[in-house]
Short mmCIF file of C-alpha atoms in Angstrom, two decimals:
data_model
loop_
_atom_site.label_atom_id
_atom_site.label_comp_id
_atom_site.label_asym_id
_atom_site.label_seq_id
_atom_site.Cartn_x
_atom_site.Cartn_y
_atom_site.Cartn_z
CA MET A 1 137.17 125.76 101.32
CA LYS A 2 135.08 125.07 104.41
CA THR A 3 136.39 124.48 107.92
CA PRO A 4 136.60 122.38 110.00
CA ILE A 5 138.60 120.08 107.75
CA TYR A 6 138.12 116.37 108.28
CA LEU A 7 141.35 114.34 108.20
CA ASP A 8 140.31 111.59 110.58
CA ASN A 9 139.16 109.02 108.04
CA HIS A 10 140.53 106.08 110.05
CA ALA A 11 137.95 106.85 112.72
CA THR A 12 135.05 107.05 110.32
CA THR A 13 134.27 108.35 106.86
CA ARG A 14 131.62 110.61 105.47
CA MET A 15 128.96 108.57 103.70
CA ASP A 16 129.11 108.80 99.93
CA PRO A 17 125.93 110.46 98.59
CA ARG A 18 125.59 107.59 96.07
CA VAL A 19 125.42 105.19 99.00
CA LEU A 20 122.67 107.20 100.64
CA ASP A 21 120.68 107.26 97.39
CA ALA A 22 120.88 103.49 97.15
CA MET A 23 119.71 103.07 100.75
CA LEU A 24 116.79 105.48 100.88
CA PRO A 25 114.07 103.35 99.20
CA TYR A 26 114.69 100.60 101.75
CA PHE A 27 113.73 102.91 104.61
CA THR A 28 110.39 103.78 103.03
CA ASP A 29 108.56 101.81 100.32
CA LEU A 30 110.77 98.73 100.33
CA TYR A 31 110.53 97.88 103.98
CA GLY A 32 110.12 94.11 103.80
CA ASN A 33 111.85 91.62 106.05
CA ALA A 34 114.44 89.74 104.00
CA ALA A 35 113.46 86.58 105.85
CA SER A 36 109.80 86.78 104.72
CA ARG A 37 109.64 84.06 102.09
CA ASN A 38 106.00 84.23 101.09
CA HIS A 39 105.32 87.70 99.76
CA GLU A 40 106.64 90.38 97.46
CA PHE A 41 107.89 92.64 100.26
CA GLY A 42 110.19 89.96 101.56
CA TRP A 43 111.42 88.95 98.11
CA VAL A 44 112.37 92.52 97.21
CA ALA A 45 114.31 92.89 100.46
CA GLU A 46 116.00 89.55 99.95
CA GLN A 47 117.01 90.48 96.41
CA ALA A 48 118.55 93.71 97.69
CA VAL A 49 120.46 91.80 100.35
CA ASP A 50 121.67 89.25 97.80
CA LYS A 51 122.88 92.02 95.52
CA ALA A 52 124.81 93.59 98.39
CA ARG A 53 126.28 90.23 99.34
CA LYS A 54 127.57 89.89 95.80
CA GLN A 55 128.98 93.45 95.77
CA ILE A 56 130.89 92.83 99.00
CA ALA A 57 132.11 89.41 97.86
CA ASP A 58 133.31 90.84 94.53
CA LEU A 59 135.41 93.47 96.29
CA ILE A 60 137.33 90.84 98.28
CA GLY A 61 137.37 87.94 95.80
CA ALA A 62 134.92 85.82 97.81
CA SER A 63 131.65 84.17 96.88
CA ALA A 64 128.39 85.75 98.02
CA ARG A 65 127.48 82.83 100.26
CA GLU A 66 130.59 83.46 102.36
CA ILE A 67 129.34 86.86 103.61
CA ILE A 68 127.62 86.99 107.02
CA PHE A 69 126.02 90.32 107.93
CA THR A 70 126.67 91.83 111.37
CA SER A 71 126.30 95.18 113.11
CA GLY A 72 129.91 96.19 112.46
CA ALA A 73 133.50 95.16 112.91
CA THR A 74 133.40 94.92 116.70
CA GLU A 75 130.69 92.31 116.42
CA SER A 76 132.49 90.62 113.51
CA ASN A 77 135.73 90.37 115.50
CA ASN A 78 133.89 89.01 118.53
CA LEU A 79 131.97 86.51 116.44
CA ALA A 80 135.05 85.34 114.56
CA ILE A 81 137.32 84.84 117.56
CA LYS A 82 134.81 83.59 120.12
CA GLY A 83 133.00 81.57 117.47
CA VAL A 84 136.19 79.76 116.40
CA ALA A 85 137.39 79.28 119.99
CA GLU A 86 134.09 77.63 120.86
CA MET A 87 133.71 75.57 117.69
CA TYR A 88 137.28 74.23 117.72
CA ALA A 89 137.68 73.87 121.49
CA GLU A 90 138.31 70.14 121.16
CA LYS A 91 141.12 70.74 118.68
CA GLY A 92 142.96 73.28 120.80
CA ASN A 93 142.77 76.43 122.90
CA HIS A 94 145.65 78.58 121.71
CA ILE A 95 145.22 81.84 119.79
CA ILE A 96 147.95 84.05 118.34
CA THR A 97 147.38 87.76 117.86
CA ALA A 98 149.45 90.97 117.98
CA ALA A 99 149.92 93.72 120.54
CA THR A 100 148.72 96.40 118.12
CA GLU A 101 145.34 94.89 117.29
CA HIS A 102 142.13 96.84 117.78
CA LYS A 103 140.59 96.61 121.25
CA ALA A 104 137.72 94.58 119.78
CA VAL A 105 140.28 91.83 119.13
CA LEU A 106 142.49 92.32 122.19
CA ASP A 107 139.67 92.50 124.70
CA THR A 108 137.92 89.54 123.09
CA CYS A 109 141.14 87.56 123.50
CA LYS A 110 141.47 88.67 127.12
CA LYS A 111 137.93 87.49 127.78
CA LEU A 112 138.78 84.11 126.26
CA GLU A 113 141.88 83.86 128.45
CA LYS A 114 139.60 84.03 131.46
CA ASN A 115 137.66 81.13 130.00
CA GLY A 116 140.68 78.86 129.64
CA CYS A 117 142.20 79.88 126.30
CA ARG A 118 145.86 80.68 125.96
CA VAL A 119 146.72 83.74 123.89
CA THR A 120 150.07 84.84 122.50
CA TYR A 121 150.35 88.58 121.86
CA LEU A 122 153.14 89.04 119.32
CA PRO A 123 155.30 92.15 119.67
CA LEU A 124 155.98 94.18 116.54
CA LYS A 125 159.12 95.30 114.83
CA GLY A 126 160.03 98.99 115.00
CA ASP A 127 158.42 99.59 111.61
CA GLY A 128 155.11 98.15 112.83
CA LEU A 129 155.35 94.86 110.95
CA ILE A 130 154.90 91.40 112.39
CA ASP A 131 158.11 89.39 112.69
CA LEU A 132 157.26 86.24 110.74
CA ASP A 133 159.97 84.25 112.52
CA MET A 134 158.38 85.08 115.85
CA LEU A 135 155.01 84.04 114.48
CA LYS A 136 156.51 80.75 113.35
CA GLU A 137 157.89 80.18 116.84
CA ALA A 138 154.54 80.98 118.43
CA PHE A 139 152.58 78.12 116.84
CA THR A 140 151.90 75.13 119.08
CA ASP A 141 149.97 71.92 118.47
CA LYS A 142 147.09 73.59 120.34
CA THR A 143 146.93 76.66 118.09
CA ILE A 144 143.53 77.00 116.45
CA LEU A 145 143.48 80.61 115.29
CA VAL A 146 145.73 83.47 114.27
CA SER A 147 144.14 86.95 114.27
CA ILE A 148 146.24 89.72 112.73
CA MET A 149 144.76 92.91 111.31
CA TYR A 150 145.24 93.68 107.64
CA ALA A 151 146.25 97.31 108.18
CA ASN A 152 146.64 99.21 111.41
CA ASN A 153 144.20 101.96 112.29
CA GLU A 154 146.82 104.29 113.76
CA ILE A 155 149.96 103.87 111.68
CA GLY A 156 148.37 102.38 108.55
CA VAL A 157 151.02 99.66 108.33
CA ILE A 158 149.93 96.77 106.11
CA GLN A 159 150.94 93.35 107.43
CA PRO A 160 152.32 90.55 105.20
CA ILE A 161 148.86 89.00 105.16
CA ALA A 162 149.45 86.45 102.37
CA GLU A 163 152.57 85.10 104.13
CA ILE A 164 150.81 84.90 107.49
CA GLY A 165 147.87 83.14 105.84
CA LYS A 166 150.19 80.70 104.13
CA MET A 167 151.91 79.83 107.41
CA CYS A 168 148.51 79.19 108.99
CA ARG A 169 147.31 77.11 106.05
CA GLU A 170 150.44 74.92 106.21
CA ARG A 171 149.73 74.20 109.86
CA GLY A 172 145.99 73.70 109.61
CA VAL A 173 145.36 76.81 111.70
CA LEU A 174 142.56 79.24 110.82
CA PHE A 175 143.48 82.79 109.91
CA HIS A 176 141.25 85.74 110.82
CA THR A 177 142.04 89.30 109.85
CA ASP A 178 140.36 92.54 110.88
CA GLY A 179 140.18 94.11 107.44
CA VAL A 180 138.32 97.33 108.19
CA GLN A 181 141.11 99.80 107.40
CA ALA A 182 142.21 98.05 104.22
CA ILE A 183 139.04 96.86 102.50
CA GLY A 184 138.03 99.22 99.73
CA LYS A 185 141.28 101.16 100.14
CA VAL A 186 143.87 98.69 98.85
CA PRO A 187 143.38 95.42 96.92
CA VAL A 188 142.28 92.69 99.33
CA ASN A 189 141.66 89.17 98.04
CA VAL A 190 140.73 86.36 100.41
CA ASN A 191 142.18 83.75 98.05
CA THR A 192 145.57 85.23 97.16
CA ASP A 193 145.85 86.53 100.74
CA ASN A 194 145.03 83.09 102.24
CA ILE A 195 142.36 84.54 104.53
CA ASP A 196 139.81 82.27 106.21
CA ILE A 197 137.77 84.82 108.16
CA MET A 198 137.69 88.59 107.74
CA SER A 199 135.91 91.44 109.53
CA ILE A 200 134.37 94.20 107.44
CA THR A 201 132.54 97.40 108.38
CA GLY A 202 130.50 99.92 106.42
CA HIS A 203 131.48 103.25 107.90
CA LYS A 204 135.20 103.06 107.15
CA LEU A 205 134.58 102.90 103.41
CA TYR A 206 132.05 105.69 102.93
CA GLY A 207 129.13 103.49 103.89
CA PRO A 208 126.73 103.64 106.84
CA LYS A 209 127.55 103.02 110.50
CA GLY A 210 125.98 100.10 112.32
CA VAL A 211 126.43 97.56 109.56
CA GLY A 212 129.29 95.19 108.90
CA ALA A 213 130.04 91.72 107.70
CA LEU A 214 132.15 88.70 108.39
CA TYR A 215 133.69 86.77 105.55
CA VAL A 216 133.68 83.07 106.48
CA ARG A 217 135.42 80.69 104.04
CA ARG A 218 133.28 77.80 102.81
CA LYS A 219 135.85 75.73 100.98
CA ALA A 220 139.44 74.64 101.61
CA PRO A 221 139.08 74.91 104.51
CA ARG A 222 135.38 75.01 105.38
CA VAL A 223 135.26 77.25 108.41
CA GLN A 224 132.64 76.77 111.08
CA ILE A 225 131.76 79.28 113.73
CA THR A 226 129.58 78.92 116.80
CA ALA A 227 126.91 81.62 116.87
CA GLN A 228 127.24 84.08 119.73
CA MET A 229 123.58 85.13 119.77
CA ASP A 230 120.60 82.81 119.82
CA GLY A 231 117.58 83.47 117.66
CA GLY A 232 116.04 82.84 114.29
CA GLY A 233 119.08 81.22 112.76
CA HIS A 234 119.70 83.86 110.08
CA GLU A 235 122.94 84.02 108.12
CA ARG A 236 123.53 80.26 107.89
CA GLY A 237 122.90 79.98 111.61
CA MET A 238 125.95 82.07 112.47
CA ARG A 239 124.23 85.36 113.22
CA SER A 240 120.60 85.60 114.20
CA GLY A 241 118.66 88.82 113.91
CA THR A 242 116.50 90.48 111.26
CA LEU A 243 118.75 91.86 108.58
CA ASN A 244 119.37 95.61 108.49
CA VAL A 245 118.33 95.88 104.84
CA PRO A 246 119.02 99.60 104.24
CA GLY A 247 122.38 99.32 105.98
CA ILE A 248 123.29 96.21 104.02
CA VAL A 249 122.32 97.90 100.74
CA GLY A 250 124.56 100.81 101.75
CA LEU A 251 127.48 98.56 102.60
CA GLY A 252 127.07 96.78 99.26
CA GLU A 253 126.95 100.02 97.30
CA ALA A 254 129.98 101.38 99.18
CA CYS A 255 131.91 98.23 98.24
CA ALA A 256 130.85 98.49 94.60
CA ILE A 257 132.01 102.12 94.39
CA ALA A 258 135.31 101.32 96.13
CA HIS A 259 135.87 98.36 93.81
CA ARG A 260 135.25 100.41 90.68
CA ASP A 261 137.23 103.50 91.71
CA MET A 262 140.08 101.94 93.67
CA PRO A 263 143.01 102.40 91.28
CA VAL A 264 142.20 106.08 90.68
CA GLU A 265 141.34 106.79 94.28
CA MET A 266 144.47 105.12 95.67
CA ALA A 267 146.68 107.23 93.43
CA ARG A 268 144.82 110.43 94.30
CA LEU A 269 144.93 109.87 98.07
CA ARG A 270 148.56 108.77 97.94
CA ALA A 271 149.49 111.98 96.13
CA MET A 272 147.71 114.05 98.79
CA ARG A 273 149.35 112.10 101.61
CA ASP A 274 152.78 112.53 100.05
CA ARG A 275 152.09 116.23 99.54
CA LEU A 276 151.22 116.63 103.23
CA LYS A 277 154.30 114.68 104.28
CA SER A 278 156.76 116.56 102.10
CA ARG A 279 155.32 119.95 103.07
CA LEU A 280 155.60 119.17 106.76
CA GLU A 281 159.12 117.81 106.37
CA ALA A 282 160.16 120.90 104.43
CA GLY A 283 158.62 123.30 106.96
CA LEU A 284 159.74 121.70 110.23
CA ASP A 285 162.81 120.05 111.69
CA GLU A 286 162.65 117.19 114.19
CA VAL A 287 159.67 115.34 112.78
CA PHE A 288 159.49 111.57 112.80
CA ILE A 289 157.33 109.16 110.78
CA ASN A 290 155.83 106.34 112.83
CA GLY A 291 155.66 102.99 111.05
CA SER A 292 156.88 101.73 107.70
CA MET A 293 156.27 104.07 104.76
CA GLU A 294 156.77 101.19 102.33
CA HIS A 295 154.11 98.84 103.74
CA ARG A 296 151.43 101.41 104.40
CA LEU A 297 147.93 102.45 103.44
CA PRO A 298 148.17 105.18 100.79
CA HIS A 299 145.94 107.55 102.76
CA ASN A 300 147.65 107.31 106.17
CA LEU A 301 150.32 109.45 107.76
CA ASN A 302 151.38 109.20 111.40
CA MET A 303 153.94 111.74 112.44
CA SER A 304 155.56 112.76 115.71
CA PHE A 305 156.40 116.43 116.12
CA LEU A 306 159.19 116.19 118.63
CA TYR A 307 159.18 118.34 121.76
CA VAL A 308 155.54 119.33 121.25
CA GLU A 309 152.75 117.65 123.19
CA GLY A 310 149.91 116.23 121.09
CA GLU A 311 146.94 117.71 122.87
CA SER A 312 148.34 121.22 122.84
CA LEU A 313 148.97 120.72 119.14
CA LEU A 314 145.38 119.65 118.52
CA MET A 315 144.23 122.70 120.46
CA GLY A 316 146.16 124.93 118.09
CA ILE A 317 144.70 123.31 115.00
CA ASN A 318 141.15 123.18 116.28
CA ASP A 319 139.67 123.63 112.82
CA VAL A 320 141.34 120.43 111.64
CA ALA A 321 139.96 117.06 112.75
CA VAL A 322 142.82 114.62 113.35
CA SER A 323 143.68 112.42 116.30
CA SER A 324 146.65 112.26 118.60
CA GLY A 325 148.45 109.36 120.22
CA SER A 326 148.79 111.46 123.33
CA ALA A 327 147.28 110.37 126.59
CA CYS A 328 145.64 113.65 127.36
CA THR A 329 143.11 113.31 124.56
CA SER A 330 141.61 110.15 125.97
CA ALA A 331 140.25 109.10 129.31
CA THR A 332 142.92 106.44 129.74
CA LEU A 333 145.87 108.78 130.47
CA GLU A 334 148.08 106.26 128.66
CA PRO A 335 149.63 107.24 125.35
CA SER A 336 148.86 105.11 122.30
CA TYR A 337 149.55 101.43 122.96
CA VAL A 338 150.14 100.97 119.24
CA LEU A 339 152.99 103.47 119.14
CA LYS A 340 154.43 102.09 122.38
CA ALA A 341 154.39 98.61 120.84
CA LEU A 342 156.69 99.93 118.10
CA GLY A 343 159.17 100.74 120.84
CA LEU A 344 158.48 104.45 120.69
CA GLY A 345 159.23 106.30 123.91
CA ASP A 346 156.26 107.90 125.58
CA ASP A 347 157.66 111.30 124.63
CA LEU A 348 157.38 110.48 120.92
CA ALA A 349 153.99 108.86 121.39
CA HIS A 350 152.75 111.99 123.18
CA SER A 351 153.88 114.09 120.20
CA SER A 352 152.15 112.09 117.49
CA ILE A 353 149.33 112.99 115.13
CA ARG A 354 147.42 110.58 112.91
CA PHE A 355 146.21 111.87 109.56
CA GLY A 356 143.65 109.87 107.62
CA ILE A 357 143.00 111.34 104.19
CA GLY A 358 139.73 110.48 102.49
CA ARG A 359 137.69 110.58 99.31
CA PHE A 360 136.32 114.07 99.96
CA ASN A 361 139.57 115.87 100.81
CA THR A 362 141.18 118.32 98.42
CA ASP A 363 144.72 119.58 97.75
CA GLU A 364 143.64 122.98 99.05
CA GLU A 365 142.71 121.42 102.39
CA ILE A 366 146.01 119.55 102.56
CA ASP A 367 147.95 122.77 102.01
CA TYR A 368 145.92 124.60 104.64
CA VAL A 369 146.54 121.82 107.18
CA ALA A 370 150.27 121.73 106.44
CA ASP A 371 150.65 125.50 106.80
CA LYS A 372 148.62 125.56 109.98
CA LEU A 373 150.62 122.73 111.54
CA ILE A 374 153.93 124.34 110.70
CA GLU A 375 152.74 127.58 112.31
CA VAL A 376 151.41 125.93 115.47
CA VAL A 377 154.32 123.50 115.94
CA SER A 378 156.78 126.40 115.58
CA LYS A 379 154.86 128.43 118.15
CA LEU A 380 154.67 125.55 120.63
CA ARG A 381 158.35 124.81 120.23
CA GLU A 382 159.10 128.36 121.30
CA LEU A 383 157.20 127.42 124.44
CA SER A 384 158.87 124.04 124.83
CA PRO A 385 161.63 123.66 127.43
CA LEU A 386 162.58 120.39 125.70
CA TYR A 387 163.16 122.04 122.33
CA GLU A 388 165.23 124.72 124.07
CA MET A 389 167.37 122.11 125.82
CA VAL A 390 167.94 120.19 122.60
CA LYS A 391 168.96 123.38 120.84
CA GLU A 392 171.43 124.00 123.68
CA GLY A 393 172.94 120.62 122.89
CA ILE A 394 171.53 118.73 125.87
CA ASP A 395 170.79 115.05 125.31
CA LEU A 396 167.33 114.64 126.85
CA SER A 397 167.92 110.96 127.54
CA THR A 398 170.65 111.92 130.04
CA VAL A 399 168.36 114.22 132.04
CA GLN A 400 167.04 113.01 135.39
CA TRP A 401 163.33 113.83 135.19
CA ALA A 402 161.10 114.11 138.19
CA ALA A 403 158.43 111.74 136.92
CA HIS A 404 155.04 112.29 138.48
CA MET B 1 137.31 118.41 125.32
CA ALA B 2 136.00 121.87 125.97
CA TYR B 3 138.43 124.39 127.42
CA SER B 4 137.49 127.34 129.57
CA ASP B 5 137.90 130.79 128.04
CA LYS B 6 140.75 131.52 130.45
CA VAL B 7 142.66 128.40 129.39
CA LEU B 8 142.15 129.33 125.75
CA ASP B 9 143.32 132.88 126.43
CA HIS B 10 146.54 131.73 128.10
CA TYR B 11 147.10 129.15 125.37
CA ASN B 12 146.61 131.67 122.58
CA ASN B 13 148.47 134.50 124.34
CA PRO B 14 150.85 132.90 126.79
CA ARG B 15 152.33 135.43 129.25
CA ASN B 16 155.99 135.63 130.13
CA VAL B 17 157.34 132.99 127.79
CA GLY B 18 161.09 132.78 127.84
CA SER B 19 164.15 132.07 129.90
CA LEU B 20 166.22 133.88 132.51
CA ASP B 21 169.92 133.32 133.07
CA LYS B 22 169.91 130.20 135.19
CA SER B 23 173.48 130.79 136.39
CA SER B 24 172.58 134.10 138.03
CA ALA B 25 172.36 134.00 141.83
CA SER B 26 169.20 136.13 141.67
CA VAL B 27 167.44 133.62 139.45
CA GLY B 28 165.69 130.49 140.70
CA THR B 29 164.86 127.77 138.20
CA GLY B 30 162.31 125.01 138.70
CA MET B 31 161.98 122.19 136.19
CA VAL B 32 159.30 119.63 136.95
CA GLY B 33 157.57 116.78 135.13
CA ALA B 34 158.91 114.33 132.59
CA PRO B 35 158.54 113.99 128.83
CA GLU B 36 157.12 110.47 129.14
CA CYS B 37 154.33 111.80 131.35
CA GLY B 38 153.44 114.30 128.65
CA ASP B 39 154.37 117.44 130.54
CA VAL B 40 157.51 119.30 131.54
CA MET B 41 157.39 122.78 133.07
CA LYS B 42 160.31 125.13 133.44
CA LEU B 43 159.54 128.11 135.63
CA GLN B 44 162.07 130.80 136.53
CA ILE B 45 161.96 133.77 138.89
CA ARG B 46 164.33 136.70 139.26
CA VAL B 47 164.31 138.06 142.79
CA ASN B 48 165.42 141.46 144.00
CA ASP B 49 168.01 140.53 146.59
CA GLU B 50 167.31 143.71 148.61
CA ASN B 51 163.60 143.28 149.28
CA GLY B 52 162.90 139.65 148.28
CA ILE B 53 160.33 140.67 145.66
CA ILE B 54 159.99 138.63 142.51
CA GLU B 55 160.71 141.12 139.75
CA ASP B 56 160.37 138.82 136.80
CA ALA B 57 159.05 135.36 136.03
CA LYS B 58 159.33 133.30 132.86
CA PHE B 59 158.16 129.89 131.80
CA LYS B 60 158.42 127.29 129.10
CA THR B 61 156.09 124.31 129.09
CA PHE B 62 155.83 121.11 127.11
CA GLY B 63 152.34 119.87 127.81
CA CYS B 64 148.66 120.14 127.10
CA GLY B 65 146.81 123.44 126.91
CA SER B 66 145.90 123.30 130.58
CA ALA B 67 149.54 122.81 131.54
CA ILE B 68 150.56 125.77 129.41
CA ALA B 69 147.79 127.90 130.92
CA SER B 70 148.65 126.86 134.49
CA SER B 71 152.28 127.86 134.12
CA SER B 72 151.45 131.05 132.24
CA LEU B 73 149.05 132.05 135.02
CA ALA B 74 151.64 131.16 137.66
CA THR B 75 154.17 133.59 136.16
CA GLU B 76 151.55 136.34 136.16
CA TRP B 77 150.79 135.76 139.82
CA LEU B 78 154.45 135.51 140.85
CA LYS B 79 155.50 138.89 139.61
CA GLY B 80 155.43 141.50 142.38
CA LYS B 81 155.04 138.95 145.16
CA THR B 82 157.68 138.30 147.78
CA VAL B 83 159.17 134.82 147.84
CA ASP B 84 157.23 134.04 151.00
CA GLU B 85 153.98 135.20 149.44
CA ALA B 86 154.70 133.13 146.36
CA LEU B 87 154.95 130.01 148.49
CA GLN B 88 151.32 130.56 149.47
CA ILE B 89 150.08 129.94 145.91
CA LYS B 90 148.16 126.67 145.93
CA ASN B 91 147.25 124.45 143.03
CA THR B 92 143.59 124.81 143.97
CA ASP B 93 143.85 128.56 143.31
CA ILE B 94 144.97 127.74 139.77
CA VAL B 95 142.21 125.14 139.34
CA ASN B 96 139.61 127.69 140.37
CA GLU B 97 140.97 130.53 138.29
CA LEU B 98 141.23 128.44 135.11
CA ALA B 99 138.14 126.26 135.78
CA LEU B 100 140.21 123.13 135.17
CA PRO B 101 138.28 119.85 134.94
CA PRO B 102 139.26 116.97 137.27
CA VAL B 103 141.44 115.23 134.64
CA LYS B 104 143.57 118.39 134.43
CA ILE B 105 144.19 118.95 138.12
CA HIS B 106 147.65 117.42 137.76
CA CYS B 107 148.57 120.40 135.56
CA SER B 108 147.92 122.77 138.46
CA VAL B 109 149.84 120.51 140.84
CA LEU B 110 152.77 120.64 138.46
CA ALA B 111 152.63 124.44 138.38
CA GLU B 112 152.66 124.62 142.18
CA ASP B 113 155.59 122.20 142.23
CA ALA B 114 157.41 124.36 139.67
CA ILE B 115 156.96 127.47 141.82
CA LYS B 116 158.28 125.63 144.89
CA ALA B 117 161.21 124.21 142.92
CA ALA B 118 162.16 127.64 141.55
CA ILE B 119 162.04 129.22 145.01
CA SER B 120 164.00 126.38 146.53
CA ASP B 121 166.67 126.77 143.83
CA TYR B 122 166.84 130.51 144.49
CA ARG B 123 167.18 129.99 148.24
CA ASN B 124 169.89 127.36 147.79
CA LYS B 125 171.85 129.78 145.65
CA GLN B 126 171.44 132.54 148.20
CA ALA B 127 172.58 130.23 151.00
CA SER B 128 175.70 129.18 149.13
CA LYS B 129 176.41 132.84 148.34
CA VAL B 130 176.46 133.56 152.07
CA ALA B 131 178.65 130.52 152.62
CA ALA B 132 181.10 131.69 149.95
CA PRO B 133 181.06 135.50 150.09
CA ALA B 134 184.02 135.83 147.74
CA ALA B 135 181.96 134.73 144.76
CA GLN B 136 180.86 137.63 142.62
CA PRO B 137 177.24 137.52 141.47
CA GLU B 138 177.08 137.39 137.72
CA ALA B 139 175.39 140.06 135.72
CA VAL B 140 171.78 139.20 135.10
CA LYS B 141 171.38 138.17 131.51
CA GLU B 142 167.99 137.79 130.06
CA GLN B 143 167.06 135.80 127.04
CA THR B 144 163.50 136.27 126.01
CA VAL B 145 161.83 134.40 123.25
CA ALA B 146 159.65 136.64 121.21
#
């Protein structure tokens, strides 16, 4: 077993060697521009792009012509939300999203608010799920778009996407979902899930960074999006720019592998996640799972280790790559807004660790991480005045803290 | 984030972890910070009532590595100083000693506050002892966490 151990697969994933093999020829001999229609070089590149389009579409139950290539999910989210807001401005100006969306969605919405849109940010239930009754209440006759992520990047909670999509469909409102954490990990189908627009990225599913896609429905309803960059009119006029052929080939291959291996891989990752969870729960008291375990990605665990601060915990497990919801790890000095949106106190948010298990992890690594965490948490609790007070029977919520 | 060697050393081998009997008149306890801010420091001193010298200092800290290191260092510096000397310890001394980056300066501020709070608690206890001379000082009990 080699250290450091990578358990941060919600941030990015290691590229699958099979994906790299598929990409390599397109960096060297097969360098044509997919938009070159009058010679062999262009045709070969176009064929490769078409194959990838089909591989991506197959994974999500779409047709190849509904896939628009982008540079990644941030661009896809921007294009989807701004593109719809602009295209359907005459119909309405109201967008519904959720407080726990990725910043690429939230900050895009904030930008649109400055330009005259109205945005509703739905709160979440304590388990991280959208309250469908609140969503129902949020629709107005000006609502043009709902954007709710498929699965959350911190707590892995999977939203009731098909129900949300159905509610949108019934009201003639478009439904966009940021699918990056779910696609290739759990079954996603744009038809049974009633999705109109979906953001996809390569590097979260063992593909390359810097390439992504946007699924844009062509039928029932036919979705139109205003391009956000001007240029050669590539990708049905929605996204100009010479196609990143090697990246696109990699994204396609990553989707094909995920599609083929999904049932086996889901079961394997779930078993490792459950192993990690049960070992930690057996070895430590006062641990708390953030978000629903029932509606959750099989490879995600988000746990708060009470009375221990996240950054000091990460420092103690410095040969394990995970991330913390604690403020100290980031420049913002605010603990995770996702965990706060679940109603978690800042103390719990500061004590949280996100584990993202991936294709290349092993049981041996999981056991090592569990043992190491138990050791470090126990040590830090000996140092923790909070743990001492709780053990003395003091209710921390009754203490008057000198906040600073 | 990269930590200085001194922060790592205090984190890996924290000095003077533990608790002193907070009911003792010779012990001053300072508890500063708040869980929602991500750091709480408890710093305690035991003072020799005869000569005013801090004979022992203990801490427990919930916080990042720099907060742990700042309080660990503070206990090292406190021992052997008089209460008046201890009040001269400035957060900037801690910043310099541990090479704390700007985002961690609040950890050193918290440690300075904890020292001041512990001394203030000790002095209040001493003052009330003078006010009520009948009260017997309790035996100093020490609980140390291994």
